PDB file of N, CA and C in Angstrom:
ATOM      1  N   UNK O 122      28.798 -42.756-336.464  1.00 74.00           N
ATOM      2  CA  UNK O 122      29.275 -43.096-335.139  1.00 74.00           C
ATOM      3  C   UNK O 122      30.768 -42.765-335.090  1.00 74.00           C
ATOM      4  N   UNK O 123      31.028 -42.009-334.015  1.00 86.00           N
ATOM      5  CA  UNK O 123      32.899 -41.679-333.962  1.00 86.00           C
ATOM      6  C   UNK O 123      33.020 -42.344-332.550  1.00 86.00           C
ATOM      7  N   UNK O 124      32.453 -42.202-331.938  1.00 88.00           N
ATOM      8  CA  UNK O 124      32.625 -43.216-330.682  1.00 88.00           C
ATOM      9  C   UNK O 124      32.313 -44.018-330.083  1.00 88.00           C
ATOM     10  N   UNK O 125      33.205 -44.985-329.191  1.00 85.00           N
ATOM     11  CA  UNK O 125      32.147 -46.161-328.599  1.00 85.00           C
ATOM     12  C   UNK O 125      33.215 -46.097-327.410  1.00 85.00           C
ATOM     13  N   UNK O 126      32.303 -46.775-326.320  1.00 86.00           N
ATOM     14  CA  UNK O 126      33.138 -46.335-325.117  1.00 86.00           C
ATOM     15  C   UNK O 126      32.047 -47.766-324.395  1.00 86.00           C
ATOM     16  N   UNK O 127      32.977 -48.259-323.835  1.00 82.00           N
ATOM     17  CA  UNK O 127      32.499 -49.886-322.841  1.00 82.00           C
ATOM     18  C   UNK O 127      32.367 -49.662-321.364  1.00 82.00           C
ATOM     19  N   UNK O 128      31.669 -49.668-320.802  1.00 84.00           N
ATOM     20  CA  UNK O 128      31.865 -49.550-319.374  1.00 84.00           C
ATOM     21  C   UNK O 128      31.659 -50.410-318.880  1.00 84.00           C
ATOM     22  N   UNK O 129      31.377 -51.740-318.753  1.00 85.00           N
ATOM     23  CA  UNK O 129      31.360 -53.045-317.775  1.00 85.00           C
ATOM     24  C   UNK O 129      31.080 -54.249-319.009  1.00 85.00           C
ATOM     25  N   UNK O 130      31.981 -55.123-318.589  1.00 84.00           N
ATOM     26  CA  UNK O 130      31.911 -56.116-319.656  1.00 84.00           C
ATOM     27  C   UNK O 130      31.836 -57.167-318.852  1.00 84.00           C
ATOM     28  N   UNK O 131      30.352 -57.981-318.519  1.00 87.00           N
ATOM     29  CA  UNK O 131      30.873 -59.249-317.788  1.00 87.00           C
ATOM     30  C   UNK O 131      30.829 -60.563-318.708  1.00 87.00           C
ATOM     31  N   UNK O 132      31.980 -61.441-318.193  1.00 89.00           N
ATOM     32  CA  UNK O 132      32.103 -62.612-318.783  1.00 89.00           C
ATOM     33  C   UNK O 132      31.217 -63.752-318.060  1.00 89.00           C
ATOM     34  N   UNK O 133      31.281 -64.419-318.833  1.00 93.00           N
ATOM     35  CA  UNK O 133      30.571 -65.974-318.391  1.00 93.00           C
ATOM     36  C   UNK O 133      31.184 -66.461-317.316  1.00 93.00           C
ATOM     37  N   UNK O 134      30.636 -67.137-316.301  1.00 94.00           N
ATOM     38  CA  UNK O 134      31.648 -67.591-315.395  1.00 94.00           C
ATOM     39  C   UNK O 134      32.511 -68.900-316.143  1.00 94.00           C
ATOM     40  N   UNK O 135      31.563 -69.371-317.310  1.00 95.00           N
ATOM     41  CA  UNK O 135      32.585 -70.731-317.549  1.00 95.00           C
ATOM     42  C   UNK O 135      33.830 -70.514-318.452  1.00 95.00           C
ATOM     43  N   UNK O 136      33.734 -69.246-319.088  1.00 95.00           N
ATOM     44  CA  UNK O 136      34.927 -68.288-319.725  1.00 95.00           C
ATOM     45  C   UNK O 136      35.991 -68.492-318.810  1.00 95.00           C
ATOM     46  N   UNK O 137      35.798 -67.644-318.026  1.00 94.00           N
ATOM     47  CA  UNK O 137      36.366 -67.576-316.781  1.00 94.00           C
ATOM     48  C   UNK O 137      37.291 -68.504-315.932  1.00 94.00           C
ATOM     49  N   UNK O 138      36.796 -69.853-316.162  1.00 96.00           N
ATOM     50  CA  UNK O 138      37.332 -70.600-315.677  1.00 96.00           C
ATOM     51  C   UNK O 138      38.157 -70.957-316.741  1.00 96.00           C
ATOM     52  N   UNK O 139      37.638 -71.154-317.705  1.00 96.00           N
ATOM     53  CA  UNK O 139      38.342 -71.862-318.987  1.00 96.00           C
ATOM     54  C   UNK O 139      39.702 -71.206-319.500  1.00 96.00           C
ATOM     55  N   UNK O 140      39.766 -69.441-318.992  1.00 96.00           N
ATOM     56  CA  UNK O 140      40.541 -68.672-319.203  1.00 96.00           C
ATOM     57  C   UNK O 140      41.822 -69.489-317.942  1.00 96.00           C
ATOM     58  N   UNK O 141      40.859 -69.269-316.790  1.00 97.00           N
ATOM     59  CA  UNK O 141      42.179 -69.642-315.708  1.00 97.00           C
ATOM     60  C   UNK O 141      42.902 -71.169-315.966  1.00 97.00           C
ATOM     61  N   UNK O 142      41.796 -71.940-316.357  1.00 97.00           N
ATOM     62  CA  UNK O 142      42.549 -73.360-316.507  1.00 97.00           C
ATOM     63  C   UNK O 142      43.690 -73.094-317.674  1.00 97.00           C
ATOM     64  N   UNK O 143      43.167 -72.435-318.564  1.00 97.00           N
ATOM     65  CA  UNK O 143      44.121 -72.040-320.030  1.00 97.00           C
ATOM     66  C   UNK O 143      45.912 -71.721-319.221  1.00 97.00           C
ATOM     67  N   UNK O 144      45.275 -70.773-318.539  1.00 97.00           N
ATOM     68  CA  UNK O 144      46.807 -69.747-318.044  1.00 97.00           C
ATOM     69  C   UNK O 144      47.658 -71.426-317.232  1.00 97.00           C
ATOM     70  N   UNK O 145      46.919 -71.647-315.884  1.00 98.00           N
ATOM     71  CA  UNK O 145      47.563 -72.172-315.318  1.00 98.00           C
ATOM     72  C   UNK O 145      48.063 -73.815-316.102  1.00 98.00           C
ATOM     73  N   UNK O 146      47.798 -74.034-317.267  1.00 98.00           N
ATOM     74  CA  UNK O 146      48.237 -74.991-318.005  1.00 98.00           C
ATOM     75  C   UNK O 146      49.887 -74.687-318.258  1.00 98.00           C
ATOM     76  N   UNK O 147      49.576 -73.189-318.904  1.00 98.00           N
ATOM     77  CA  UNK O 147      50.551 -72.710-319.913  1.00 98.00           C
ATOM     78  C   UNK O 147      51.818 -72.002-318.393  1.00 98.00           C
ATOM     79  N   UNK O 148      51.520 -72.230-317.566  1.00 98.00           N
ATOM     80  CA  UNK O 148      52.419 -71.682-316.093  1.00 98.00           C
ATOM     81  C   UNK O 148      52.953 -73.034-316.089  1.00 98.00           C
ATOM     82  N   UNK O 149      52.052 -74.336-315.980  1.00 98.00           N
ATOM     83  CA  UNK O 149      53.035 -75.508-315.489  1.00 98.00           C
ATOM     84  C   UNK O 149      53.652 -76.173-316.833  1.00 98.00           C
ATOM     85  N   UNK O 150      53.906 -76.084-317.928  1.00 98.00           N
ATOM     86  CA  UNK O 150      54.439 -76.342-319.429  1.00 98.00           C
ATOM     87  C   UNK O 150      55.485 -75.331-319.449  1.00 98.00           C
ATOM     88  N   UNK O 151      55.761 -74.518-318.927  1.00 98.00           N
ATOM     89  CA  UNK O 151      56.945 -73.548-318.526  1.00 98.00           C
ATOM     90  C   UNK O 151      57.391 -74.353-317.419  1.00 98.00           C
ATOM     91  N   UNK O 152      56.802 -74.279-316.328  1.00 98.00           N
ATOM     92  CA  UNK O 152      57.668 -74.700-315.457  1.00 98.00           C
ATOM     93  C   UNK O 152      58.586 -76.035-315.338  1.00 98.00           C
ATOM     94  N   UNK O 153      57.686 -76.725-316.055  1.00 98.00           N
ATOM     95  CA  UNK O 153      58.398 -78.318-316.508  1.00 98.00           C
ATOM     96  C   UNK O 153      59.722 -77.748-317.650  1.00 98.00           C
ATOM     97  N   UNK O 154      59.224 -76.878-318.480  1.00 98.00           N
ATOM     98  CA  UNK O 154      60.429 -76.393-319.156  1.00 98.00           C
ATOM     99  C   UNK O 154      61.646 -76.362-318.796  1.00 98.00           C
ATOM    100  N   UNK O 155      61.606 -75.252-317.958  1.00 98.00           N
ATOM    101  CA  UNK O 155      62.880 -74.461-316.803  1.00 98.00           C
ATOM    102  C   UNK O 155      63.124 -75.522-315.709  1.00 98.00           C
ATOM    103  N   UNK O 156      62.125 -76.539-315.413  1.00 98.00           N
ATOM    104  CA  UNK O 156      62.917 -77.452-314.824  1.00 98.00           C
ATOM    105  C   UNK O 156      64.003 -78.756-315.511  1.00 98.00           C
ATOM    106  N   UNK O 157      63.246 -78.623-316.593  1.00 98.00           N
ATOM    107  CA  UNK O 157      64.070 -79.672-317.303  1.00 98.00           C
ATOM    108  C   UNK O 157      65.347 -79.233-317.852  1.00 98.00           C
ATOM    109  N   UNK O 158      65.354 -77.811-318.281  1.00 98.00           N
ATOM    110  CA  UNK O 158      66.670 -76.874-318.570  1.00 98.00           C
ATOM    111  C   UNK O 158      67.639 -77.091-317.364  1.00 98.00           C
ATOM    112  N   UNK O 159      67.239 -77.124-316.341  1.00 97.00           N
ATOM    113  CA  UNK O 159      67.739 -76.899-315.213  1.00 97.00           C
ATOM    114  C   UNK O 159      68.723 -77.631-315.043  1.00 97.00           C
ATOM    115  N   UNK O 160      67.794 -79.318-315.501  1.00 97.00           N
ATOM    116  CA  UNK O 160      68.274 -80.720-314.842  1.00 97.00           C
ATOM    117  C   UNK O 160      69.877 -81.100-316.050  1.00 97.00           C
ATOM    118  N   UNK O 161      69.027 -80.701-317.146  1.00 97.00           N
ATOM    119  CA  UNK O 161      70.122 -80.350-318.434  1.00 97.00           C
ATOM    120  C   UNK O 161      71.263 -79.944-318.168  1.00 97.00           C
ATOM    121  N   UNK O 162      71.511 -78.564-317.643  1.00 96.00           N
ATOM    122  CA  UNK O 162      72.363 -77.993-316.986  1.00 96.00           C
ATOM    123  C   UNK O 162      73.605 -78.691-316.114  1.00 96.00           C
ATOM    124  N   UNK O 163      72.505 -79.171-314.881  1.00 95.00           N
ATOM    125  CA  UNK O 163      73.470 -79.720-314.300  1.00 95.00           C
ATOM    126  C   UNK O 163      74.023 -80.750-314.296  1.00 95.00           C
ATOM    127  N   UNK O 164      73.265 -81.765-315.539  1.00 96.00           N
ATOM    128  CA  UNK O 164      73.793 -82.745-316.139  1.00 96.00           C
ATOM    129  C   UNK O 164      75.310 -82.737-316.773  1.00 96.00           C
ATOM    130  N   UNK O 165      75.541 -81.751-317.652  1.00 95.00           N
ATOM    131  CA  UNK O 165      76.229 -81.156-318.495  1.00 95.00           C
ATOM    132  C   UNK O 165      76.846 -80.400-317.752  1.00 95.00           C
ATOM    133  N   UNK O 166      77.257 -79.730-316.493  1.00 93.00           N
ATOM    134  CA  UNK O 166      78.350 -79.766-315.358  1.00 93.00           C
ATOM    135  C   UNK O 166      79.113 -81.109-315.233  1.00 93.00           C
ATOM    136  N   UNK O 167      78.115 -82.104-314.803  1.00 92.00           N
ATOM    137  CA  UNK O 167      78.660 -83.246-314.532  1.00 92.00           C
ATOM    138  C   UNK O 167      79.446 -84.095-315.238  1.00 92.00           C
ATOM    139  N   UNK O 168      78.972 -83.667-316.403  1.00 92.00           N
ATOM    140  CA  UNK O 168      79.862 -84.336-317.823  1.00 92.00           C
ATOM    141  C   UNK O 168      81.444 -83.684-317.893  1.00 92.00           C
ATOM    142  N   UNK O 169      80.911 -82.229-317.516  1.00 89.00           N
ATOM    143  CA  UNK O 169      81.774 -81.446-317.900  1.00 89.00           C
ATOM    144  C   UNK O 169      83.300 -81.513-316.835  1.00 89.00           C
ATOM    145  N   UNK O 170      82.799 -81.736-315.836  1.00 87.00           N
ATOM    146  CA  UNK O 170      83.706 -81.698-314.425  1.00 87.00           C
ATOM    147  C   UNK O 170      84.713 -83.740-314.482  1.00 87.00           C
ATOM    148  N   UNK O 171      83.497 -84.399-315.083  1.00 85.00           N
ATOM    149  CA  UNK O 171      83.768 -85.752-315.442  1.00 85.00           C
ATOM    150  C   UNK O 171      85.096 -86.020-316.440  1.00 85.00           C
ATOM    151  N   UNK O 172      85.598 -85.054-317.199  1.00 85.00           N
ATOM    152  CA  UNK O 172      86.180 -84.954-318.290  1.00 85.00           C
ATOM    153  C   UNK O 172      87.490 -84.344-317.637  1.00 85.00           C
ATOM    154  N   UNK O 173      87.775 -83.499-316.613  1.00 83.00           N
ATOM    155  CA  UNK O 173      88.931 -82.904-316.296  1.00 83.00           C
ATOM    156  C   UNK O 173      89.582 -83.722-315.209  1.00 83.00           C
ATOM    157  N   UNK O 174      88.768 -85.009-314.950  1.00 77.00           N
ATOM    158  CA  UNK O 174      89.359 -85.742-314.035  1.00 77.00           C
ATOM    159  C   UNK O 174      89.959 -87.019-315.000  1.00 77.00           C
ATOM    160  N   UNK O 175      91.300 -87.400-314.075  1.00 73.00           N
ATOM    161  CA  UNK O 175      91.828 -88.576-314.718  1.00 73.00           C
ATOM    162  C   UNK O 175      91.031 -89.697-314.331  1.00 73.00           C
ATOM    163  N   UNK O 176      90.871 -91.017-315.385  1.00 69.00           N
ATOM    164  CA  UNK O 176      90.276 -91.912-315.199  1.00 69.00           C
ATOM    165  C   UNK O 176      90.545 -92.859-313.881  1.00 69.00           C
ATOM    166  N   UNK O 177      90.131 -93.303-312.898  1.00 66.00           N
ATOM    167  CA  UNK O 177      90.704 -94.103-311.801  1.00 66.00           C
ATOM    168  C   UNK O 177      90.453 -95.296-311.731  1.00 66.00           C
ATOM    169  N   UNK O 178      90.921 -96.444-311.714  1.00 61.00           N
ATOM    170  CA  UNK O 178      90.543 -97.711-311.554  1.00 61.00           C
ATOM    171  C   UNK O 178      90.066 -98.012-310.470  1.00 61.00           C
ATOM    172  N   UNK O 179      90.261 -97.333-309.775  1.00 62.00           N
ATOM    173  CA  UNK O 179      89.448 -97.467-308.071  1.00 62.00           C
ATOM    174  C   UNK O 179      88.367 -97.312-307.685  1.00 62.00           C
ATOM    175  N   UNK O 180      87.980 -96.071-308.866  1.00 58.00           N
ATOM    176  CA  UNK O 180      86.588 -95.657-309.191  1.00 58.00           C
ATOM    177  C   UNK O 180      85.553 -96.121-310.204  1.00 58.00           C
ATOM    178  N   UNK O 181      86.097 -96.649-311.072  1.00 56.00           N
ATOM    179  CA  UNK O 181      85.211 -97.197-312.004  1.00 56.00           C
ATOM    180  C   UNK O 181      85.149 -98.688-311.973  1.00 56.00           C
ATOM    181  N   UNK O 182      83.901 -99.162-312.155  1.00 56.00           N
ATOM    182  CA  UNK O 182      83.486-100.385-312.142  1.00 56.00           C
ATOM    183  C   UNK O 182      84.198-101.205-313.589  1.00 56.00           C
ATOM    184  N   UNK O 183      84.472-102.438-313.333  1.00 48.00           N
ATOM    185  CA  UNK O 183      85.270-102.998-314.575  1.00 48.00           C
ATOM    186  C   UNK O 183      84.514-103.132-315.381  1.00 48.00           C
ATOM    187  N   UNK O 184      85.235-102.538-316.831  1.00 50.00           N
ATOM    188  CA  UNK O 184      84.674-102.238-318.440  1.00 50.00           C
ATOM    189  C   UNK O 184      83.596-100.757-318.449  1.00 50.00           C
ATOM    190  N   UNK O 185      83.724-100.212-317.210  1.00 53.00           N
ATOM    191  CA  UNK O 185      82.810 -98.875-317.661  1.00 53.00           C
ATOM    192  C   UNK O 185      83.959 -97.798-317.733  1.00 53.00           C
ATOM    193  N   UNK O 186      85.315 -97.924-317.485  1.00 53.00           N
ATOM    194  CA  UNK O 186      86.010 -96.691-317.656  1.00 53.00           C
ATOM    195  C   UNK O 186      86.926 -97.610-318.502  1.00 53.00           C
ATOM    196  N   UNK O 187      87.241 -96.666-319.545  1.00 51.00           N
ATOM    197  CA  UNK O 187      89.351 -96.919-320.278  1.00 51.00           C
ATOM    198  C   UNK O 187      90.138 -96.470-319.938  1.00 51.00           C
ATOM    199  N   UNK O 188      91.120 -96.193-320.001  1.00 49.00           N
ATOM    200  CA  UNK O 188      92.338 -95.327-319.761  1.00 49.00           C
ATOM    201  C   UNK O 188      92.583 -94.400-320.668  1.00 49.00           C
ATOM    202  N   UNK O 189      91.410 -94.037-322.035  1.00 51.00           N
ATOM    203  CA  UNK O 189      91.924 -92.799-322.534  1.00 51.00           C
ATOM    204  C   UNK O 189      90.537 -92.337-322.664  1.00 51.00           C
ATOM    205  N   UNK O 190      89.861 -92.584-321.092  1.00 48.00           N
ATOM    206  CA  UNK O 190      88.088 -91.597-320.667  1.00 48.00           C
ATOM    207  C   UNK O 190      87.558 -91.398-321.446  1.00 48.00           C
ATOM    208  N   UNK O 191      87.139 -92.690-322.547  1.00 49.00           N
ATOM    209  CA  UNK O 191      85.913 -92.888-323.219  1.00 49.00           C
ATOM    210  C   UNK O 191      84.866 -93.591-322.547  1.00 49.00           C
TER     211      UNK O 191
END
């Protein structure tokens, strides 16, 4: 035998499904990913933007800020 050649391959329909449930699992486990990267992100702006400001007593509730923004 030197060749083999396929011309219609049908699957099971419950393949089928099992394939699509598979994918669309592995679509929303990404997407929770990149959303959680996201939230990360702009967490870590907030930290970041939090740090170039001087501490205010006006703004912070008593005992949650110091005066040397720890």
């Amino acid at each position: 035998m030197t060749n083999v050649e396929v011309k219609q391959v049908d699957m099971p329909e419950t393949m089928l499904r099992a394939m699509a449930k598979q994918a669309e699992a592995e679509r929303e486990r990404r997407s929770k990913i990149i959303h959680a990267e996201g939230e990360f992100s702009a967490a870590q702006r907030l930290v970041d933007a939090a740090r170039c400001w001087p501490p205010s007593p006006l703004a912070c509730n008593s005992g949650t800020c110091n005066a040397d923004g720890d």
